[in-house]
């Protein structure tokens, strides 16, 4: 039994962080918005979680505030790219830089006065709770996407916003909801990344790059919340236990580090060339500028 | 899913909504203006729709019919003007606004989304269901309602699995389930097989009888006269007039549609080019897939000789598009052969690719010129230089300018300069640029599909003359498919009729019997 | 009341100048507010740092790289294809340059310390700073002329960058897999590959490098020449920049290839109907972009780094994330090649402003707690977000519609 709790404690926090972030990414992109701001907002979420947890004295406050601020980013992006004919890629990358920059500013005052860190309890009970919490959230997201009118609206907006609008979908409202939901999860994931997975003394830029890892996790699972459980588990396992694989296969650590990314690429190819395409290919209007007043002859 | 026996019992209203009194005005439009970059699509248009009527909207291509209904459906927002629904002034900024007022639109291209189920597509417009409602629960409602009006469907079917006709049926069902009392059909029945079309029209009549209203857009005058109570005609974005269908004559409507120019319009055959014996294109037992996984072209065999115009007549959607695309190399041939004369011999060009075939001296005028013909963001010179047969690796811009100037003069293209982006030109002028460019490269053959579809009649006839002149002068071969039988008769030397993917008859144009051809097209 | 967006018939007059200018002012203003509100950075200091950096020669190197990369990215951008993978392509350029510069253009002679002296001052011989673990001195001797070595470095770097981009381009052209995601993910593969290489095939032979994630240093004869002490920019870098720019200008303006790639961006269907293989163009466009980005790898390696050094954390690659910044340069140029130098100048200045600001913050508070990188991100982030939004108004206008349905 000891080894089970050991594995859970080693993998669960990383899994929860990556899984929630990846599901959030998937939900948002399902609505047709290309999400390139993810890494910046993730990094900012980490800084906020650290700062607020320390100021409030409880890790939960850190998660809540990170969730709210990240969700605000999601709503802003959704509003901008739906209301105005704005390039999804450009606004995403610009906000990525904003997120990187703000993360340093947010954490600076408190970091310069203390080296303390407030985190979630480091116990296997908490970790199991976290694991269940993350998976339940993912399953709820899946249920919403597949079984509800909201889910149908999100998918419709992602496939073809013009047609969706003609069918009676308020594309703006739908995408804002998707942005709020998606980025709330991203904020939450970022907060767990710091407060549960790696609560080391904060250093500038902490968490950077992990948003992209979640991006890859989501794409490796075709943005499907349930399949993401598998891809997130693989990534989390590799990232926290990579020495195991290195030992077993005799691979260089640098090569094992690459595997998740290569796997994501392979998954994208598989989703496009096999019948899985119907379910797992990217939304058809992902990243396309939505402009209504176009003359169509 | 079966076609609407439907028609017998349509229910245009949700239970609570009682049909309003007949004859009252339900939609009133005044001074509607809509501008798009480079064009005034609607210029102070007025219109009124009464309860219980079928109101046809007629006009040439580009008259503004589609823009008009899209405004009534909230897709576009007008620049000026007023819209009243049941006496109340409204401003729609999204289709949802229109749906709330009981207005629905069925377009020529189905707007339902392929990856969603029928139920999902329909529920998106039903506001009485909240965001978190479970779709399963609504499926039953949809099943019941659709059975009530005689359409048998499984609401859980994904839309991509449906045929075109089935999709249009779902669109219609959707309009009814949304509680529409105004249904707008924008060429929605044009592509339907004749039997389904009749059912659609019957449904429409019954819908109107129960107090609903229908706006019917079509480009077929006789159809409008038969199906509608009143007819409103638009011309180049302007309101021309409204007449009772019973009082209308073909001639009157035509005059309204084409104005003073209607006298210039002639469907007289252009002089024959006297084909010789040299076969330029030979198609043998050709099989080509359509977009929906079934064969669209089924064993077509034909020949085109130098100096000959072969016109392919047919109702849209009978495989002409796929045949034309296969000949120029844009669509894969599954079986059979395409031979094109090269250096004196007929050579096999099957699946050689569009680049290869075009280089032999083949011009191509595609359907939807703005999408497939020209690049609207670029100017005339650049649109010329994009063809491999016109410009080499390093572009000689001086030569391009000279060629552009020549085309502008010869074909009387109205444009500020050869450096004006094509999107700022009118549809007719864009078409002239396209046709002249393609004729420049058509040293051997011209392949065309609906070459004058986007044009007003006068310009259309001019374009046909230009093509015919080229055939007579340079002895090229032309294969042209058109949904417009007048066009076919005017330019063809030989007429082939295509139906359900097969050539069902070939006639020399002088001896062709129009009635017989029409019958072959729809049989 | 609702907003309706309509397209302008003609783009806003002088929009290409007014909009970037306005964005910079507004963006810097917003950044200043954020800096003051969150970290109490005095606004005056921000403005003076930017003012100084606009005329600072130190930003020249950043400028040179951003122009080259801006050109590299604007080519696919014109064809509506995004290359987010410049990072990875630069890394491949570095690895390829290092391979040539450290393995092909030189060979190593192992000698005893006493024998090493006879090589000092010998043309073409370079004694590595430290000996091997067994106490042998290592002498690097040129195997070819330095010019040939440099040329080979550039050629192979360019090929390597092109090859890395080729993978993503094939996936896009034949499987229709979005290049944004693939090029991005491939950056990370490239980073880890780089680490694999510095611990593997290209690791140094001396006691201070082997196993420390360092390669051998580059032979001085193969190093690019610095323009002056005040800048890290090199003559070779500037030359490459000018060459790349002229070539791109010629391709985009005077060849059918350039014309067609622009049409690919606005109307790929028309291109197909004209008989042109869209796939070939997608592949070519991305590959060319990768080839140019690969050159930047050489400029980094032979102009600044001289030695491969392991990536400690994935967020601090030797590229300083310039591949991402360059995306914003090509975006700021409004897809017009002529705009690239201006955009690069602005972004390079903001980069330098971050460095200046950090230096002056450090001198005020003693211990600076914010890195120059973070300060730069704040400035660039806000300016480009503002620009991205305001840019809409060059081609669209916004109308307010009163009343509801």
PDB file of N, CA and C in Angstrom, chain B residues 419-484:
ATOM      1  N   UNK B 419      -4.184  49.038 -61.497  1.00  0.00           N
ATOM      2  CA  UNK B 419      -3.625  48.723 -60.180  1.00  0.00           C
ATOM      3  C   UNK B 419      -4.694  48.771 -59.093  1.00  0.00           C
ATOM      4  N   UNK B 420      -5.956  48.841 -59.488  1.00  0.00           N
ATOM      5  CA  UNK B 420      -7.044  48.871 -58.505  1.00  0.00           C
ATOM      6  C   UNK B 420      -7.340  47.455 -58.025  1.00  0.00           C
ATOM      7  N   UNK B 421      -7.439  47.258 -56.705  1.00  0.00           N
ATOM      8  CA  UNK B 421      -7.810  45.922 -56.228  1.00  0.00           C
ATOM      9  C   UNK B 421      -9.140  45.490 -56.837  1.00  0.00           C
ATOM     10  N   UNK B 422      -9.185  44.256 -57.250  1.00  0.00           N
ATOM     11  CA  UNK B 422     -10.348  43.757 -57.976  1.00  0.00           C
ATOM     12  C   UNK B 422     -11.631  43.863 -57.152  1.00  0.00           C
ATOM     13  N   UNK B 423     -11.508  43.833 -55.830  1.00  0.00           N
ATOM     14  CA  UNK B 423     -12.720  43.864 -54.998  1.00  0.00           C
ATOM     15  C   UNK B 423     -13.483  45.177 -55.139  1.00  0.00           C
ATOM     16  N   UNK B 424     -12.820  46.202 -55.647  1.00  0.00           N
ATOM     17  CA  UNK B 424     -13.506  47.480 -55.802  1.00  0.00           C
ATOM     18  C   UNK B 424     -14.259  47.568 -57.130  1.00  0.00           C
ATOM     19  N   UNK B 425     -14.112  46.548 -57.974  1.00  0.00           N
ATOM     20  CA  UNK B 425     -14.816  46.549 -59.260  1.00  0.00           C
ATOM     21  C   UNK B 425     -16.211  45.943 -59.090  1.00  0.00           C
ATOM     22  N   UNK B 426     -17.098  46.272 -60.019  1.00  0.00           N
ATOM     23  CA  UNK B 426     -18.426  45.662 -59.976  1.00  0.00           C
ATOM     24  C   UNK B 426     -18.324  44.215 -60.452  1.00  0.00           C
ATOM     25  N   UNK B 427     -19.344  43.425 -60.118  1.00  0.00           N
ATOM     26  CA  UNK B 427     -19.341  42.017 -60.484  1.00  0.00           C
ATOM     27  C   UNK B 427     -19.110  41.792 -61.975  1.00  0.00           C
ATOM     28  N   UNK B 428     -19.774  42.588 -62.804  1.00  0.00           N
ATOM     29  CA  UNK B 428     -19.635  42.429 -64.243  1.00  0.00           C
ATOM     30  C   UNK B 428     -18.213  42.687 -64.711  1.00  0.00           C
ATOM     31  N   UNK B 429     -17.602  43.710 -64.152  1.00  0.00           N
ATOM     32  CA  UNK B 429     -16.233  44.035 -64.562  1.00  0.00           C
ATOM     33  C   UNK B 429     -15.239  42.994 -64.078  1.00  0.00           C
ATOM     34  N   UNK B 430     -15.479  42.451 -62.879  1.00  0.00           N
ATOM     35  CA  UNK B 430     -14.622  41.374 -62.397  1.00  0.00           C
ATOM     36  C   UNK B 430     -14.701  40.193 -63.356  1.00  0.00           C
ATOM     37  N   UNK B 431     -15.932  39.899 -63.785  1.00  0.00           N
ATOM     38  CA  UNK B 431     -16.145  38.777 -64.697  1.00  0.00           C
ATOM     39  C   UNK B 431     -15.440  39.016 -66.028  1.00  0.00           C
ATOM     40  N   UNK B 432     -15.475  40.259 -66.501  1.00  0.00           N
ATOM     41  CA  UNK B 432     -14.792  40.556 -67.766  1.00  0.00           C
ATOM     42  C   UNK B 432     -13.293  40.315 -67.633  1.00  0.00           C
ATOM     43  N   UNK B 433     -12.737  40.719 -66.505  1.00  0.00           N
ATOM     44  CA  UNK B 433     -11.309  40.500 -66.274  1.00  0.00           C
ATOM     45  C   UNK B 433     -11.020  38.996 -66.300  1.00  0.00           C
ATOM     46  N   UNK B 434     -11.866  38.251 -65.609  1.00  0.00           N
ATOM     47  CA  UNK B 434     -11.654  36.804 -65.530  1.00  0.00           C
ATOM     48  C   UNK B 434     -11.774  36.152 -66.907  1.00  0.00           C
ATOM     49  N   UNK B 435     -12.862  36.466 -67.631  1.00  0.00           N
ATOM     50  CA  UNK B 435     -13.082  35.832 -68.930  1.00  0.00           C
ATOM     51  C   UNK B 435     -11.960  36.188 -69.897  1.00  0.00           C
ATOM     52  N   UNK B 436     -11.573  37.468 -69.904  1.00  0.00           N
ATOM     53  CA  UNK B 436     -10.534  37.858 -70.855  1.00  0.00           C
ATOM     54  C   UNK B 436      -9.206  37.195 -70.509  1.00  0.00           C
ATOM     55  N   UNK B 437      -8.937  37.068 -69.213  1.00  0.00           N
ATOM     56  CA  UNK B 437      -7.699  36.389 -68.816  1.00  0.00           C
ATOM     57  C   UNK B 437      -7.711  34.939 -69.283  1.00  0.00           C
ATOM     58  N   UNK B 438      -8.823  34.277 -69.062  1.00  0.00           N
ATOM     59  CA  UNK B 438      -8.892  32.865 -69.422  1.00  0.00           C
ATOM     60  C   UNK B 438      -8.853  32.676 -70.938  1.00  0.00           C
ATOM     61  N   UNK B 439      -9.462  33.612 -71.666  1.00  0.00           N
ATOM     62  CA  UNK B 439      -9.400  33.504 -73.125  1.00  0.00           C
ATOM     63  C   UNK B 439      -7.980  33.743 -73.622  1.00  0.00           C
ATOM     64  N   UNK B 440      -7.236  34.567 -72.890  1.00  0.00           N
ATOM     65  CA  UNK B 440      -5.843  34.810 -73.271  1.00  0.00           C
ATOM     66  C   UNK B 440      -5.025  33.521 -73.209  1.00  0.00           C
ATOM     67  N   UNK B 441      -5.316  32.695 -72.219  1.00  0.00           N
ATOM     68  CA  UNK B 441      -4.517  31.470 -72.104  1.00  0.00           C
ATOM     69  C   UNK B 441      -5.157  30.282 -72.830  1.00  0.00           C
ATOM     70  N   UNK B 442      -6.419  30.436 -73.241  1.00  0.00           N
ATOM     71  CA  UNK B 442      -7.118  29.304 -73.867  1.00  0.00           C
ATOM     72  C   UNK B 442      -6.674  29.159 -75.315  1.00  0.00           C
ATOM     73  N   UNK B 443      -5.485  28.625 -75.498  1.00  0.00           N
ATOM     74  CA  UNK B 443      -4.978  28.449 -76.857  1.00  0.00           C
ATOM     75  C   UNK B 443      -5.623  27.235 -77.505  1.00  0.00           C
ATOM     76  N   UNK B 444      -6.123  26.335 -76.657  1.00  0.00           N
ATOM     77  CA  UNK B 444      -6.610  25.081 -77.178  1.00  0.00           C
ATOM     78  C   UNK B 444      -8.068  24.863 -76.808  1.00  0.00           C
ATOM     79  N   UNK B 445      -8.380  25.185 -75.548  1.00  0.00           N
ATOM     80  CA  UNK B 445      -9.696  24.806 -75.071  1.00  0.00           C
ATOM     81  C   UNK B 445     -10.113  25.719 -73.926  1.00  0.00           C
ATOM     82  N   UNK B 446     -11.430  25.929 -73.829  1.00  0.00           N
ATOM     83  CA  UNK B 446     -11.969  26.676 -72.700  1.00  0.00           C
ATOM     84  C   UNK B 446     -12.976  25.791 -71.988  1.00  0.00           C
ATOM     85  N   UNK B 447     -12.838  25.697 -70.668  1.00  0.00           N
ATOM     86  CA  UNK B 447     -13.773  24.906 -69.869  1.00  0.00           C
ATOM     87  C   UNK B 447     -14.503  25.894 -68.955  1.00  0.00           C
ATOM     88  N   UNK B 448     -15.827  25.821 -68.946  1.00  0.00           N
ATOM     89  CA  UNK B 448     -16.556  26.830 -68.177  1.00  0.00           C
ATOM     90  C   UNK B 448     -17.755  26.218 -67.469  1.00  0.00           C
ATOM     91  N   UNK B 449     -18.063  26.794 -66.322  1.00  0.00           N
ATOM     92  CA  UNK B 449     -19.267  26.381 -65.607  1.00  0.00           C
ATOM     93  C   UNK B 449     -20.042  27.641 -65.247  1.00  0.00           C
ATOM     94  N   UNK B 450     -21.263  27.737 -65.711  1.00  0.00           N
ATOM     95  CA  UNK B 450     -22.091  28.921 -65.464  1.00  0.00           C
ATOM     96  C   UNK B 450     -21.303  30.214 -65.683  1.00  0.00           C
ATOM     97  N   UNK B 451     -20.724  30.396 -66.860  1.00  0.00           N
ATOM     98  CA  UNK B 451     -19.786  31.508 -67.027  1.00  0.00           C
ATOM     99  C   UNK B 451     -20.419  32.887 -66.834  1.00  0.00           C
ATOM    100  N   UNK B 452     -21.725  32.982 -66.873  1.00  0.00           N
ATOM    101  CA  UNK B 452     -22.317  34.320 -66.750  1.00  0.00           C
ATOM    102  C   UNK B 452     -23.252  34.433 -65.561  1.00  0.00           C
ATOM    103  N   UNK B 453     -23.104  33.524 -64.627  1.00  0.00           N
ATOM    104  CA  UNK B 453     -24.036  33.460 -63.511  1.00  0.00           C
ATOM    105  C   UNK B 453     -24.131  34.751 -62.700  1.00  0.00           C
ATOM    106  N   UNK B 454     -23.002  35.403 -62.490  1.00  0.00           N
ATOM    107  CA  UNK B 454     -23.020  36.576 -61.616  1.00  0.00           C
ATOM    108  C   UNK B 454     -23.336  37.862 -62.373  1.00  0.00           C
ATOM    109  N   UNK B 455     -23.706  37.741 -63.639  1.00  0.00           N
ATOM    110  CA  UNK B 455     -23.834  38.941 -64.459  1.00  0.00           C
ATOM    111  C   UNK B 455     -25.279  39.306 -64.754  1.00  0.00           C
ATOM    112  N   UNK B 456     -25.509  40.609 -65.018  1.00  0.00           N
ATOM    113  CA  UNK B 456     -26.813  40.991 -65.505  1.00  0.00           C
ATOM    114  C   UNK B 456     -26.927  40.518 -66.963  1.00  0.00           C
ATOM    115  N   UNK B 457     -28.149  40.446 -67.452  1.00  0.00           N
ATOM    116  CA  UNK B 457     -28.374  39.811 -68.753  1.00  0.00           C
ATOM    117  C   UNK B 457     -27.581  40.457 -69.879  1.00  0.00           C
ATOM    118  N   UNK B 458     -27.513  41.789 -69.869  1.00  0.00           N
ATOM    119  CA  UNK B 458     -26.846  42.465 -70.993  1.00  0.00           C
ATOM    120  C   UNK B 458     -25.356  42.125 -71.013  1.00  0.00           C
ATOM    121  N   UNK B 459     -24.741  42.234 -69.842  1.00  0.00           N
ATOM    122  CA  UNK B 459     -23.324  41.879 -69.767  1.00  0.00           C
ATOM    123  C   UNK B 459     -23.142  40.402 -70.106  1.00  0.00           C
ATOM    124  N   UNK B 460     -24.074  39.589 -69.648  1.00  0.00           N
ATOM    125  CA  UNK B 460     -23.978  38.154 -69.912  1.00  0.00           C
ATOM    126  C   UNK B 460     -23.928  37.892 -71.407  1.00  0.00           C
ATOM    127  N   UNK B 461     -24.803  38.552 -72.127  1.00  0.00           N
ATOM    128  CA  UNK B 461     -24.829  38.321 -73.579  1.00  0.00           C
ATOM    129  C   UNK B 461     -23.532  38.788 -74.216  1.00  0.00           C
ATOM    130  N   UNK B 462     -23.008  39.893 -73.703  1.00  0.00           N
ATOM    131  CA  UNK B 462     -21.724  40.360 -74.215  1.00  0.00           C
ATOM    132  C   UNK B 462     -20.628  39.341 -73.990  1.00  0.00           C
ATOM    133  N   UNK B 463     -20.621  38.769 -72.792  1.00  0.00           N
ATOM    134  CA  UNK B 463     -19.584  37.775 -72.471  1.00  0.00           C
ATOM    135  C   UNK B 463     -19.724  36.569 -73.392  1.00  0.00           C
ATOM    136  N   UNK B 464     -20.963  36.158 -73.622  1.00  0.00           N
ATOM    137  CA  UNK B 464     -21.165  35.020 -74.531  1.00  0.00           C
ATOM    138  C   UNK B 464     -20.641  35.332 -75.923  1.00  0.00           C
ATOM    139  N   UNK B 465     -20.887  36.553 -76.379  1.00  0.00           N
ATOM    140  CA  UNK B 465     -20.384  36.946 -77.705  1.00  0.00           C
ATOM    141  C   UNK B 465     -18.863  36.895 -77.745  1.00  0.00           C
ATOM    142  N   UNK B 466     -18.268  37.385 -76.656  1.00  0.00           N
ATOM    143  CA  UNK B 466     -16.801  37.386 -76.602  1.00  0.00           C
ATOM    144  C   UNK B 466     -16.269  35.956 -76.739  1.00  0.00           C
ATOM    145  N   UNK B 467     -16.910  35.041 -76.017  1.00  0.00           N
ATOM    146  CA  UNK B 467     -16.467  33.649 -76.072  1.00  0.00           C
ATOM    147  C   UNK B 467     -16.645  33.095 -77.475  1.00  0.00           C
ATOM    148  N   UNK B 468     -17.802  33.358 -78.047  1.00  0.00           N
ATOM    149  CA  UNK B 468     -18.097  32.804 -79.374  1.00  0.00           C
ATOM    150  C   UNK B 468     -17.128  33.366 -80.425  1.00  0.00           C
ATOM    151  N   UNK B 469     -16.841  34.663 -80.326  1.00  0.00           N
ATOM    152  CA  UNK B 469     -15.897  35.275 -81.264  1.00  0.00           C
ATOM    153  C   UNK B 469     -14.546  34.572 -81.211  1.00  0.00           C
ATOM    154  N   UNK B 470     -14.133  34.288 -79.996  1.00  0.00           N
ATOM    155  CA  UNK B 470     -12.835  33.628 -79.819  1.00  0.00           C
ATOM    156  C   UNK B 470     -12.843  32.244 -80.489  1.00  0.00           C
ATOM    157  N   UNK B 471     -13.957  31.545 -80.354  1.00  0.00           N
ATOM    158  CA  UNK B 471     -14.051  30.213 -80.955  1.00  0.00           C
ATOM    159  C   UNK B 471     -13.947  30.322 -82.476  1.00  0.00           C
ATOM    160  N   UNK B 472     -14.653  31.295 -83.029  1.00  0.00           N
ATOM    161  CA  UNK B 472     -14.648  31.442 -84.484  1.00  0.00           C
ATOM    162  C   UNK B 472     -13.261  31.860 -84.968  1.00  0.00           C
ATOM    163  N   UNK B 473     -12.664  32.773 -84.249  1.00  0.00           N
ATOM    164  CA  UNK B 473     -11.389  33.335 -84.687  1.00  0.00           C
ATOM    165  C   UNK B 473     -10.238  32.342 -84.486  1.00  0.00           C
ATOM    166  N   UNK B 474     -10.159  31.754 -83.297  1.00  0.00           N
ATOM    167  CA  UNK B 474      -8.986  30.933 -82.975  1.00  0.00           C
ATOM    168  C   UNK B 474      -9.260  29.429 -83.022  1.00  0.00           C
ATOM    169  N   UNK B 475     -10.443  29.039 -83.376  1.00  0.00           N
ATOM    170  CA  UNK B 475     -10.788  27.627 -83.529  1.00  0.00           C
ATOM    171  C   UNK B 475     -10.482  26.810 -82.277  1.00  0.00           C
ATOM    172  N   UNK B 476     -10.786  27.365 -81.120  1.00  0.00           N
ATOM    173  CA  UNK B 476     -10.585  26.574 -79.904  1.00  0.00           C
ATOM    174  C   UNK B 476     -11.831  25.728 -79.643  1.00  0.00           C
ATOM    175  N   UNK B 477     -11.689  24.779 -78.757  1.00  0.00           N
ATOM    176  CA  UNK B 477     -12.832  23.964 -78.349  1.00  0.00           C
ATOM    177  C   UNK B 477     -13.360  24.507 -77.029  1.00  0.00           C
ATOM    178  N   UNK B 478     -14.683  24.508 -76.893  1.00  0.00           N
ATOM    179  CA  UNK B 478     -15.266  24.994 -75.635  1.00  0.00           C
ATOM    180  C   UNK B 478     -16.210  23.944 -75.077  1.00  0.00           C
ATOM    181  N   UNK B 479     -16.033  23.621 -73.809  1.00  0.00           N
ATOM    182  CA  UNK B 479     -17.038  22.804 -73.128  1.00  0.00           C
ATOM    183  C   UNK B 479     -17.573  23.639 -71.978  1.00  0.00           C
ATOM    184  N   UNK B 480     -18.893  23.817 -72.000  1.00  0.00           N
ATOM    185  CA  UNK B 480     -19.491  24.744 -71.068  1.00  0.00           C
ATOM    186  C   UNK B 480     -20.742  24.132 -70.455  1.00  0.00           C
ATOM    187  N   UNK B 481     -20.762  24.035 -69.134  1.00  0.00           N
ATOM    188  CA  UNK B 481     -21.981  23.585 -68.477  1.00  0.00           C
ATOM    189  C   UNK B 481     -22.704  24.799 -67.949  1.00  0.00           C
ATOM    190  N   UNK B 482     -24.032  24.803 -68.060  1.00  0.00           N
ATOM    191  CA  UNK B 482     -24.777  25.941 -67.557  1.00  0.00           C
ATOM    192  C   UNK B 482     -26.137  25.483 -67.072  1.00  0.00           C
ATOM    193  N   UNK B 483     -26.583  26.135 -66.006  1.00  0.00           N
ATOM    194  CA  UNK B 483     -27.917  25.829 -65.499  1.00  0.00           C
ATOM    195  C   UNK B 483     -28.946  26.668 -66.233  1.00  0.00           C
ATOM    196  N   UNK B 484     -28.460  27.571 -67.067  1.00  0.00           N
ATOM    197  CA  UNK B 484     -29.333  28.493 -67.787  1.00  0.00           C
ATOM    198  C   UNK B 484     -29.508  27.983 -69.220  1.00  0.00           C
TER     199      UNK B 484
END
